[in-house]
Each structure stands twice: as structure tokens, then as C-alpha cells.
């Protein structure tokens, strides 16, 4: 039985459509002259709210926050500016006939008319600089909650003490003050929900204001207006898309529950637009650079569109826990037609090979434009996109790789591997799998919904593996609860605990058909947990925050405490312990296309001779632990003198493994043995990968904002066969929007050189990333650091505001 309150369920993951299946997203429609009422989204659902459908434990406390009720569509626009993400699709009616003008259509003499507003929203303006949003390629105002910002209001006459000025912000379909979706801020007085505005300067017809925002404000895109009241009458500034205000979470604000008290962490986990993602095996760690691109134009709209697409109530968007949970569900396409379609089949003919992506921008913008899931993703792609979305929204987030990551399918909290009487794997029984690596995310926040001691890093996993409360999402889960085996803490702690700290249990079939535990491998799961280091491109191990030292009393207690809540609580009481022959596997570092050799080393740790009957089975495997059929095996009897070691080698030629090779170029060696003298059983699974070459990138001229620059890409085909339908990808935030290059075929062992031009739009140190993909070879990448000098005058190309909105309009899916 799964632990209570964990939320994670197992079983047949691909057949569960989830509780959101009945809450289908309704696309925006172009308004007609005689608009019809919007259909009730909750029809046929018994009136249940978003929270009831999304998370049972939140249904009661959040049911009143469901603000997506039916309403007229008469004010809907049909493009991104008129109906941007989180604008709610509706402009509140300014009622010009009663509030703006007199009955004859003229403005009354003496009325305090707002002739314009300057939100100081340019990337070079003080607001954007102080709120750390100056890198966003937007000219609208982007601020972080809990932090003041300035504006200038232009009036038709000087401001007088008898005048009343009120600022108003709206978000959602039915803005209400009580839900925080309608914010009213009387200037010089206290506003609603902790907002307030003060006059800092009044000069002529200009009124300078400083506005203080609430540290738990709703995040999203707000519409903004100004109302005035004077003896001559009332006036309301008409809504202008250029005056819309984006509000984000604020890790710089101590009152915000996402607050991070280290500036170097904020620079790395919020503001860094690129990072390293690690893959391969524990002994052969590979790395690739990923372009998060959270500040690229259109990405912020895409992130807010995700929340809109799922129908998340605007009132719930103040809570980072709920936002993370929705993002985790929406990054994958199961249940809800989210961003990415997962594909582990090896056939990517209808989309993009997951290994070919170099960043998140192309994926997110495609989803924003078309509203359809993008093919295809695997764990590092899901995690890379999740990092982009959460950093963009203001959450400190990092990408985590766990090597030898377990996938527990039966809630036993152990990895069970079954063998026949001769210790040959029984693949039809081996439903649990151990991924060579798995990539997820950590994000930083307080957890007011949990007891004290569980703040800090929280795991969020967007890869669809098992359902949680009926939905393919996972987390946020406190890393502290994982470390101590507290699998009853929400969300999804049992599943994540098993990924990093379960034991591998080897079961052998006996003569009567029953199974017996013959070996327990205690250090096989979660053997290495890493992320990119703060402030450098080095790799940092973070295993210690996920688990106590292997073999320590605390670690054993955590494992056995967790297992006691699983479906096989007594597994540790039936293990045997005779172990005097040690086994070790060695695999040489080889490049795809080369011959290789794997070795097994046996060591007799006893004072008596030992005879070992050894079996070696070699197969290719996907990185998810799903292996193909055995294509080479070796059987040998080894006699060991007391204290002696013996090496058994198995050579493997390229022609032997070529036809079997799958994604990631990984092989699995199953080793089993039996010691005649004491019935000890030896068992070991060892994965190793074949390396792929890197792309070599060279900058051919200095990079300056607004000036054309050129990069050279060089690739050497390591295979003696022709690579067909070769595709290069090139991307870099502030340098190059996602670009695809079809290069045709590359002959066996041939060298090719490409040159590409690009025009930087933002200054500073940046990363230009490239990849190569073909049916014969994938996982080929390269990166170069580009130091971009500012243009003459020191302005970036993205800072072109004047009095207009952002120059590029990205259409929204319809």
C-alpha cells in the first residue's frame, strides 16, 4: 500500500487519463457581432472546482478560489496583445459614457484627465533594473512582487490636494477584490491586500508615484488603468496593451515564500540563461549545455499561457506550490495536451529526436504559436523546459541528474530483479527499472503546508512516469523528507525516495518455483546526484542533501523506515549474508564506432580456495533501463587462491554491436556467479556508454550588439558509415533565435565545416550552442562562450521602447 498523503500512485501509467481529462481547455474564439455566452467549463463535473480535480487534499481550502466562471465574451481580443496569457481574455469595461466624459461626449472643464502614463518599463529604466528583469526582451513593465516600483502620470492640469487618484489592476475573467484579481490602490492611502501608492513628486502636470506591491500577489499579466475624481467629475484612462504589467515571484524579497538569501544562488538559479545537464553513467558522466532562454521574447507569454491552458484559477497563482504542481503536469502532454510528447521508442521520424534539442525556447514558442504538444522529449528535455518556466516566473530552480535512478512500479520502495535457477535475468518479471540517469528539478521555497523543517529545495519532476492524484505530475517534494525516508510527506515522496535511495534486491527462482533473496546491493541506487555548480561550469555533487552517507546508521534507518511503508516490508528479514568473493566490473572508455573490451575482476577475500562459476550476458539498453536481447555471452569457471584476484575479459567488436545500438549508445552487462564451496551468489548489473564526438565551434570575428558575427562549426564523423539526413541546430539567448540547418549526408569518417552568421541583441557573456542529429548518430553537441560588447551608446537591440510595446508580436494558439 502506498504511504498516506503521498499522492503518487502506480500501476499502468499510460492508460490513466487523469482527473483533468474532463476539464478540457477551451481555445479563445474571435468575437462575433452578437457574442454568445461562454459555455460552462464545469458542466458534467458536478460543479467541482479546479482544486478538486487537480488535488484532493487542496479541494476544500481552495474551492472558493475557482474564478473561471462563465461570462460574456464580448470583450475578447484575438491576438496576443489583446488577449495575452493571464490577461484573462477580457478587459473590464471602462464605461466611457458615465465615467470618462459628460453626456454630450465632451470632457468637463476642470476635470483631472490622465493624458498618459510612463511606467518606466524599458529594460534600461530604473524599474526593470531594480527588479532584475532588465534582461527580458520585452518593453512592457515586468516587476517582482513585494518590491516597489515607480511611474509617472501625465495630467491635463496640476494635481491638487482635493483631487483623488486611484490605480487599478485587473487579471482573470471575473476580477474580484477579495481574490486579489482586482487590485484598487488609492494614491496616498492604504490599498487592497497590502498594496499602496505614494506621491514622490508633483511638478507641473506630472505626478510621480511609488507603488508598493504585495509580497504574496498573484503572478501574471495585469491590465492597468488610472481613475481620477475631482469636483468636475470622474475620469478613467482607457486600457492600453502597452501599459500591461507582468508580476513575478520575487526571490529577492524576504516576505515572499520563494525568498533566497544568497545573491550568488539568485544569480545562478534565477538569472542564468544557460546551464549544464549531465547524462551517461556514474563512471562515464557526460555533459551538455542547455539554453534555458527564460528572457527571450515570447517565453514569458508562453509560461503564462501554460497556466491559462490548464485553466488554473488566477486566485491560486499566488502560491508557488500550486504553480509548480501545474507546471510539472503541463510540461508533459499526457492528460492535458501539455508542452512535450514523451518518446522512448527510438523512432522519432514524426518529430525531433530528444537528443537534438539544444534549449527550451524553440519548444515553448512552438507550443505558444500552435497550442499543440511538441514531439519529442525525454527526461532532460522535460527538466530543461521546467527550469526555463520556473526561472522565468521567478522561482530559483536548478536541473538535477540522478545516476542509477530507480523506477519503482509496485510501491515496494525496493528495486526487485528476478533470475532463473542459472541466474539468467527473467525479463518478463523485471517490471522495476533502473535508469542509467534521470533528470528532474529542484526549486527553492518555504513549505507552509508542511511541519517546520521542510523548507528549502523541493523536487519537481515533469517526466511522466507515474500518476499523482490521477495526474502525470510529481512534486513539489521536500528534499529533507526524501533524505530521512519520511515517505508520508506530500507530494510523491515514496516515488522520489525510491529513485535515489532504495536497495537493489536480487531474487533467484528455486526448484519448486518460489523465489529467494540471494543478494542485496545497498549502494546501487542514486549513486551520484549532481548539478551545475554556482558561478562556474563545473559539476557539483549534491548527493549529501538527498541521502545520508551510504552505509551509515542514519542512511540504513531511512531506507528501512521507508521500506516499512512499502508493499514488501519484510524483505530485509529474509536475506542471506555469506559473502567472501568480491566482484568488480571494468569497461574501457570507447568512442562509438570502435572495438572495446569489458572485464570482470573476482577477488577471494577468504583464507580458503574458492571456485566460481561465472556467467556474462551483454545487451544494449536504453537509458531508461529497458534492455534489448542479449547479443553476446560468456561462461567460465574461475578458481581463486586465498586472497587472489582473477580477471576475465570479454572483447566486443564494432560489427558485433553496431546493428543493436540504440539511443545514448549504452550497453548493459549482467554478471552472475555461484561459489561452489559456500553457495554464495554473485550478481552485478553494470552499464557503460560509448562516447560521441563533440562539435567544435570557433568565433570568426568580435561580437557586438547589432552587428553581424560569424561562427564556424566543425564535425568529424567517427563512423565508417555515411550519416544521412544530418540536421544541425543552433541557439543562444541574446545571440541567435533557434535555427535549424539541413546538411544532407556526411560520408564515413569525413570531416565537414559550416559557417553561420548571427546578430547579437544583448551584451554580456553568452553561450552559443549547437547540436547534430542523424538516424545513425545522435547526442552530438558543442558550445562556445561569446562575449558581446554593447553597441555604440551602450543600448541593447532589445531596448527600443520609446512609447510603444514590444516590436515582435507572437500569435497565440487558437
JSON list of N, CA, C and O in Angstrom, two decimals, residues 9-13 406-416 418 429-435 465-466 495 498 567-568:
[
{"chain": "A", "resi": 9, "resn": "UNK", "atom": "N", "xyz": [0.57, 7.38, -7.22]},
{"chain": "A", "resi": 9, "resn": "UNK", "atom": "CA", "xyz": [0.02, 6.06, -7.43]},
{"chain": "A", "resi": 9, "resn": "UNK", "atom": "C", "xyz": [0.74, 5.40, -8.57]},
{"chain": "A", "resi": 9, "resn": "UNK", "atom": "O", "xyz": [1.30, 6.04, -9.43]},
{"chain": "A", "resi": 10, "resn": "UNK", "atom": "N", "xyz": [0.74, 4.08, -8.57]},
{"chain": "A", "resi": 10, "resn": "UNK", "atom": "CA", "xyz": [1.44, 3.34, -9.61]},
{"chain": "A", "resi": 10, "resn": "UNK", "atom": "C", "xyz": [0.47, 2.40, -10.28]},
{"chain": "A", "resi": 10, "resn": "UNK", "atom": "O", "xyz": [-0.68, 2.27, -9.90]},
{"chain": "A", "resi": 11, "resn": "UNK", "atom": "N", "xyz": [0.94, 1.69, -11.27]},
{"chain": "A", "resi": 11, "resn": "UNK", "atom": "CA", "xyz": [0.09, 0.75, -11.96]},
{"chain": "A", "resi": 11, "resn": "UNK", "atom": "C", "xyz": [0.36, 0.81, -13.44]},
{"chain": "A", "resi": 11, "resn": "UNK", "atom": "O", "xyz": [1.46, 0.56, -13.88]},
{"chain": "A", "resi": 12, "resn": "UNK", "atom": "N", "xyz": [-0.63, 1.14, -14.24]},
{"chain": "A", "resi": 12, "resn": "UNK", "atom": "CA", "xyz": [-0.49, 1.22, -15.69]},
{"chain": "A", "resi": 12, "resn": "UNK", "atom": "C", "xyz": [-0.49, 2.68, -16.11]},
{"chain": "A", "resi": 12, "resn": "UNK", "atom": "O", "xyz": [-1.52, 3.27, -16.40]},
{"chain": "A", "resi": 13, "resn": "UNK", "atom": "N", "xyz": [0.68, 3.32, -16.10]},
{"chain": "A", "resi": 13, "resn": "UNK", "atom": "CA", "xyz": [0.73, 4.77, -16.24]},
{"chain": "A", "resi": 13, "resn": "UNK", "atom": "C", "xyz": [0.17, 5.29, -17.54]},
{"chain": "A", "resi": 13, "resn": "UNK", "atom": "O", "xyz": [-0.44, 6.33, -17.59]},
{"chain": "A", "resi": 406, "resn": "UNK", "atom": "N", "xyz": [16.13, 4.78, -9.82]},
{"chain": "A", "resi": 406, "resn": "UNK", "atom": "CA", "xyz": [15.19, 3.67, -9.82]},
{"chain": "A", "resi": 406, "resn": "UNK", "atom": "C", "xyz": [13.79, 4.13, -10.20]},
{"chain": "A", "resi": 406, "resn": "UNK", "atom": "O", "xyz": [13.38, 5.26, -9.91]},
{"chain": "A", "resi": 407, "resn": "UNK", "atom": "N", "xyz": [13.06, 3.25, -10.86]},
{"chain": "A", "resi": 407, "resn": "UNK", "atom": "CA", "xyz": [11.65, 3.47, -11.18]},
{"chain": "A", "resi": 407, "resn": "UNK", "atom": "C", "xyz": [10.86, 2.33, -10.53]},
{"chain": "A", "resi": 407, "resn": "UNK", "atom": "O", "xyz": [10.78, 1.23, -11.07]},
{"chain": "A", "resi": 408, "resn": "UNK", "atom": "N", "xyz": [10.32, 2.62, -9.36]},
{"chain": "A", "resi": 408, "resn": "UNK", "atom": "CA", "xyz": [9.59, 1.62, -8.58]},
{"chain": "A", "resi": 408, "resn": "UNK", "atom": "C", "xyz": [8.14, 1.56, -9.05]},
{"chain": "A", "resi": 408, "resn": "UNK", "atom": "O", "xyz": [7.42, 2.55, -8.98]},
{"chain": "A", "resi": 409, "resn": "UNK", "atom": "N", "xyz": [7.72, 0.39, -9.56]},
{"chain": "A", "resi": 409, "resn": "UNK", "atom": "CA", "xyz": [6.38, 0.27, -10.13]},
{"chain": "A", "resi": 409, "resn": "UNK", "atom": "C", "xyz": [5.37, -0.37, -9.19]},
{"chain": "A", "resi": 409, "resn": "UNK", "atom": "O", "xyz": [4.18, -0.40, -9.51]},
{"chain": "A", "resi": 410, "resn": "UNK", "atom": "N", "xyz": [5.82, -0.92, -8.05]},
{"chain": "A", "resi": 410, "resn": "UNK", "atom": "CA", "xyz": [4.88, -1.64, -7.19]},
{"chain": "A", "resi": 410, "resn": "UNK", "atom": "C", "xyz": [4.86, -1.12, -5.76]},
{"chain": "A", "resi": 410, "resn": "UNK", "atom": "O", "xyz": [4.40, -1.81, -4.85]},
{"chain": "A", "resi": 411, "resn": "UNK", "atom": "N", "xyz": [5.37, 0.09, -5.54]},
{"chain": "A", "resi": 411, "resn": "UNK", "atom": "CA", "xyz": [5.39, 0.75, -4.21]},
{"chain": "A", "resi": 411, "resn": "UNK", "atom": "C", "xyz": [6.11, -0.06, -3.15]},
{"chain": "A", "resi": 411, "resn": "UNK", "atom": "O", "xyz": [5.86, 0.12, -1.96]},
{"chain": "A", "resi": 412, "resn": "UNK", "atom": "N", "xyz": [7.01, -0.96, -3.56]},
{"chain": "A", "resi": 412, "resn": "UNK", "atom": "CA", "xyz": [7.77, -1.73, -2.57]},
{"chain": "A", "resi": 412, "resn": "UNK", "atom": "C", "xyz": [8.91, -0.92, -1.99]},
{"chain": "A", "resi": 412, "resn": "UNK", "atom": "O", "xyz": [9.47, -1.27, -0.95]},
{"chain": "A", "resi": 413, "resn": "UNK", "atom": "N", "xyz": [9.28, 0.18, -2.67]},
{"chain": "A", "resi": 413, "resn": "UNK", "atom": "CA", "xyz": [10.42, 1.02, -2.30]},
{"chain": "A", "resi": 413, "resn": "UNK", "atom": "C", "xyz": [11.73, 0.25, -2.37]},
{"chain": "A", "resi": 413, "resn": "UNK", "atom": "O", "xyz": [12.72, 0.62, -1.74]},
{"chain": "A", "resi": 414, "resn": "UNK", "atom": "N", "xyz": [11.73, -0.83, -3.14]},
{"chain": "A", "resi": 414, "resn": "UNK", "atom": "CA", "xyz": [12.95, -1.58, -3.47]},
{"chain": "A", "resi": 414, "resn": "UNK", "atom": "C", "xyz": [12.93, -1.87, -4.96]},
{"chain": "A", "resi": 414, "resn": "UNK", "atom": "O", "xyz": [11.88, -1.88, -5.59]},
{"chain": "A", "resi": 415, "resn": "UNK", "atom": "N", "xyz": [14.13, -2.11, -5.53]},
{"chain": "A", "resi": 415, "resn": "UNK", "atom": "CA", "xyz": [14.23, -2.50, -6.93]},
{"chain": "A", "resi": 415, "resn": "UNK", "atom": "C", "xyz": [14.42, -4.01, -7.00]},
{"chain": "A", "resi": 415, "resn": "UNK", "atom": "O", "xyz": [15.46, -4.52, -6.57]},
{"chain": "A", "resi": 416, "resn": "UNK", "atom": "N", "xyz": [13.44, -4.69, -7.51]},
{"chain": "A", "resi": 416, "resn": "UNK", "atom": "CA", "xyz": [13.44, -6.15, -7.50]},
{"chain": "A", "resi": 416, "resn": "UNK", "atom": "C", "xyz": [13.82, -6.69, -8.87]},
{"chain": "A", "resi": 416, "resn": "UNK", "atom": "O", "xyz": [13.17, -6.36, -9.87]},
{"chain": "A", "resi": 418, "resn": "UNK", "atom": "N", "xyz": [14.66, -10.30, -11.00]},
{"chain": "A", "resi": 418, "resn": "UNK", "atom": "CA", "xyz": [14.40, -11.72, -10.90]},
{"chain": "A", "resi": 418, "resn": "UNK", "atom": "C", "xyz": [15.27, -12.50, -11.88]},
{"chain": "A", "resi": 418, "resn": "UNK", "atom": "O", "xyz": [15.46, -12.10, -13.04]},
{"chain": "A", "resi": 429, "resn": "UNK", "atom": "N", "xyz": [9.59, -10.66, -15.86]},
{"chain": "A", "resi": 429, "resn": "UNK", "atom": "CA", "xyz": [9.22, -10.36, -14.47]},
{"chain": "A", "resi": 429, "resn": "UNK", "atom": "C", "xyz": [9.83, -9.07, -13.96]},
{"chain": "A", "resi": 429, "resn": "UNK", "atom": "O", "xyz": [9.44, -8.56, -12.91]},
{"chain": "A", "resi": 430, "resn": "UNK", "atom": "N", "xyz": [10.79, -8.54, -14.69]},
{"chain": "A", "resi": 430, "resn": "UNK", "atom": "CA", "xyz": [11.53, -7.37, -14.21]},
{"chain": "A", "resi": 430, "resn": "UNK", "atom": "C", "xyz": [10.83, -6.08, -14.63]},
{"chain": "A", "resi": 430, "resn": "UNK", "atom": "O", "xyz": [11.22, -5.40, -15.58]},
{"chain": "A", "resi": 431, "resn": "UNK", "atom": "N", "xyz": [9.77, -5.75, -13.89]},
{"chain": "A", "resi": 431, "resn": "UNK", "atom": "CA", "xyz": [8.99, -4.56, -14.19]},
{"chain": "A", "resi": 431, "resn": "UNK", "atom": "C", "xyz": [9.64, -3.30, -13.62]},
{"chain": "A", "resi": 431, "resn": "UNK", "atom": "O", "xyz": [9.50, -2.23, -14.21]},
{"chain": "A", "resi": 432, "resn": "UNK", "atom": "N", "xyz": [10.28, -3.40, -12.47]},
{"chain": "A", "resi": 432, "resn": "UNK", "atom": "CA", "xyz": [11.05, -2.27, -11.97]},
{"chain": "A", "resi": 432, "resn": "UNK", "atom": "C", "xyz": [12.22, -2.02, -12.91]},
{"chain": "A", "resi": 432, "resn": "UNK", "atom": "O", "xyz": [12.79, -2.96, -13.48]},
{"chain": "A", "resi": 433, "resn": "UNK", "atom": "N", "xyz": [12.58, -0.78, -13.09]},
{"chain": "A", "resi": 433, "resn": "UNK", "atom": "CA", "xyz": [13.71, -0.46, -13.96]},
{"chain": "A", "resi": 433, "resn": "UNK", "atom": "C", "xyz": [14.64, 0.51, -13.26]},
{"chain": "A", "resi": 433, "resn": "UNK", "atom": "O", "xyz": [14.23, 1.26, -12.38]},
{"chain": "A", "resi": 434, "resn": "UNK", "atom": "N", "xyz": [15.89, 0.46, -13.65]},
{"chain": "A", "resi": 434, "resn": "UNK", "atom": "CA", "xyz": [16.90, 1.39, -13.11]},
{"chain": "A", "resi": 434, "resn": "UNK", "atom": "C", "xyz": [17.45, 2.18, -14.29]},
{"chain": "A", "resi": 434, "resn": "UNK", "atom": "O", "xyz": [18.13, 1.64, -15.15]},
{"chain": "A", "resi": 435, "resn": "UNK", "atom": "N", "xyz": [17.09, 3.46, -14.33]},
{"chain": "A", "resi": 435, "resn": "UNK", "atom": "CA", "xyz": [17.56, 4.32, -15.39]},
{"chain": "A", "resi": 435, "resn": "UNK", "atom": "C", "xyz": [19.03, 4.63, -15.18]},
{"chain": "A", "resi": 435, "resn": "UNK", "atom": "O", "xyz": [19.46, 4.89, -14.05]},
{"chain": "A", "resi": 465, "resn": "UNK", "atom": "N", "xyz": [6.02, 9.52, -15.49]},
{"chain": "A", "resi": 465, "resn": "UNK", "atom": "CA", "xyz": [6.35, 8.14, -15.15]},
{"chain": "A", "resi": 465, "resn": "UNK", "atom": "C", "xyz": [5.16, 7.46, -14.47]},
{"chain": "A", "resi": 465, "resn": "UNK", "atom": "O", "xyz": [4.72, 6.40, -14.90]},
{"chain": "A", "resi": 466, "resn": "UNK", "atom": "N", "xyz": [4.69, 8.03, -13.38]},
{"chain": "A", "resi": 466, "resn": "UNK", "atom": "CA", "xyz": [3.53, 7.50, -12.67]},
{"chain": "A", "resi": 466, "resn": "UNK", "atom": "C", "xyz": [2.59, 8.66, -12.36]},
{"chain": "A", "resi": 466, "resn": "UNK", "atom": "O", "xyz": [2.98, 9.83, -12.43]},
{"chain": "A", "resi": 495, "resn": "UNK", "atom": "N", "xyz": [7.81, 7.75, -4.25]},
{"chain": "A", "resi": 495, "resn": "UNK", "atom": "CA", "xyz": [8.36, 7.50, -5.58]},
{"chain": "A", "resi": 495, "resn": "UNK", "atom": "C", "xyz": [9.76, 8.11, -5.71]},
{"chain": "A", "resi": 495, "resn": "UNK", "atom": "O", "xyz": [10.68, 7.49, -6.22]},
{"chain": "A", "resi": 498, "resn": "UNK", "atom": "N", "xyz": [12.44, 6.25, -3.65]},
{"chain": "A", "resi": 498, "resn": "UNK", "atom": "CA", "xyz": [12.89, 5.02, -4.31]},
{"chain": "A", "resi": 498, "resn": "UNK", "atom": "C", "xyz": [13.87, 5.34, -5.44]},
{"chain": "A", "resi": 498, "resn": "UNK", "atom": "O", "xyz": [14.76, 4.53, -5.73]},
{"chain": "A", "resi": 567, "resn": "UNK", "atom": "N", "xyz": [5.20, -2.07, -0.05]},
{"chain": "A", "resi": 567, "resn": "UNK", "atom": "CA", "xyz": [4.40, -3.28, -0.21]},
{"chain": "A", "resi": 567, "resn": "UNK", "atom": "C", "xyz": [5.15, -4.55, 0.19]},
{"chain": "A", "resi": 567, "resn": "UNK", "atom": "O", "xyz": [4.56, -5.62, 0.22]},
{"chain": "A", "resi": 568, "resn": "UNK", "atom": "N", "xyz": [6.48, -4.46, 0.48]},
{"chain": "A", "resi": 568, "resn": "UNK", "atom": "CA", "xyz": [7.26, -5.62, 0.91]},
{"chain": "A", "resi": 568, "resn": "UNK", "atom": "C", "xyz": [8.05, -5.25, 2.17]},
{"chain": "A", "resi": 568, "resn": "UNK", "atom": "O", "xyz": [9.27, -5.17, 2.16]}
]
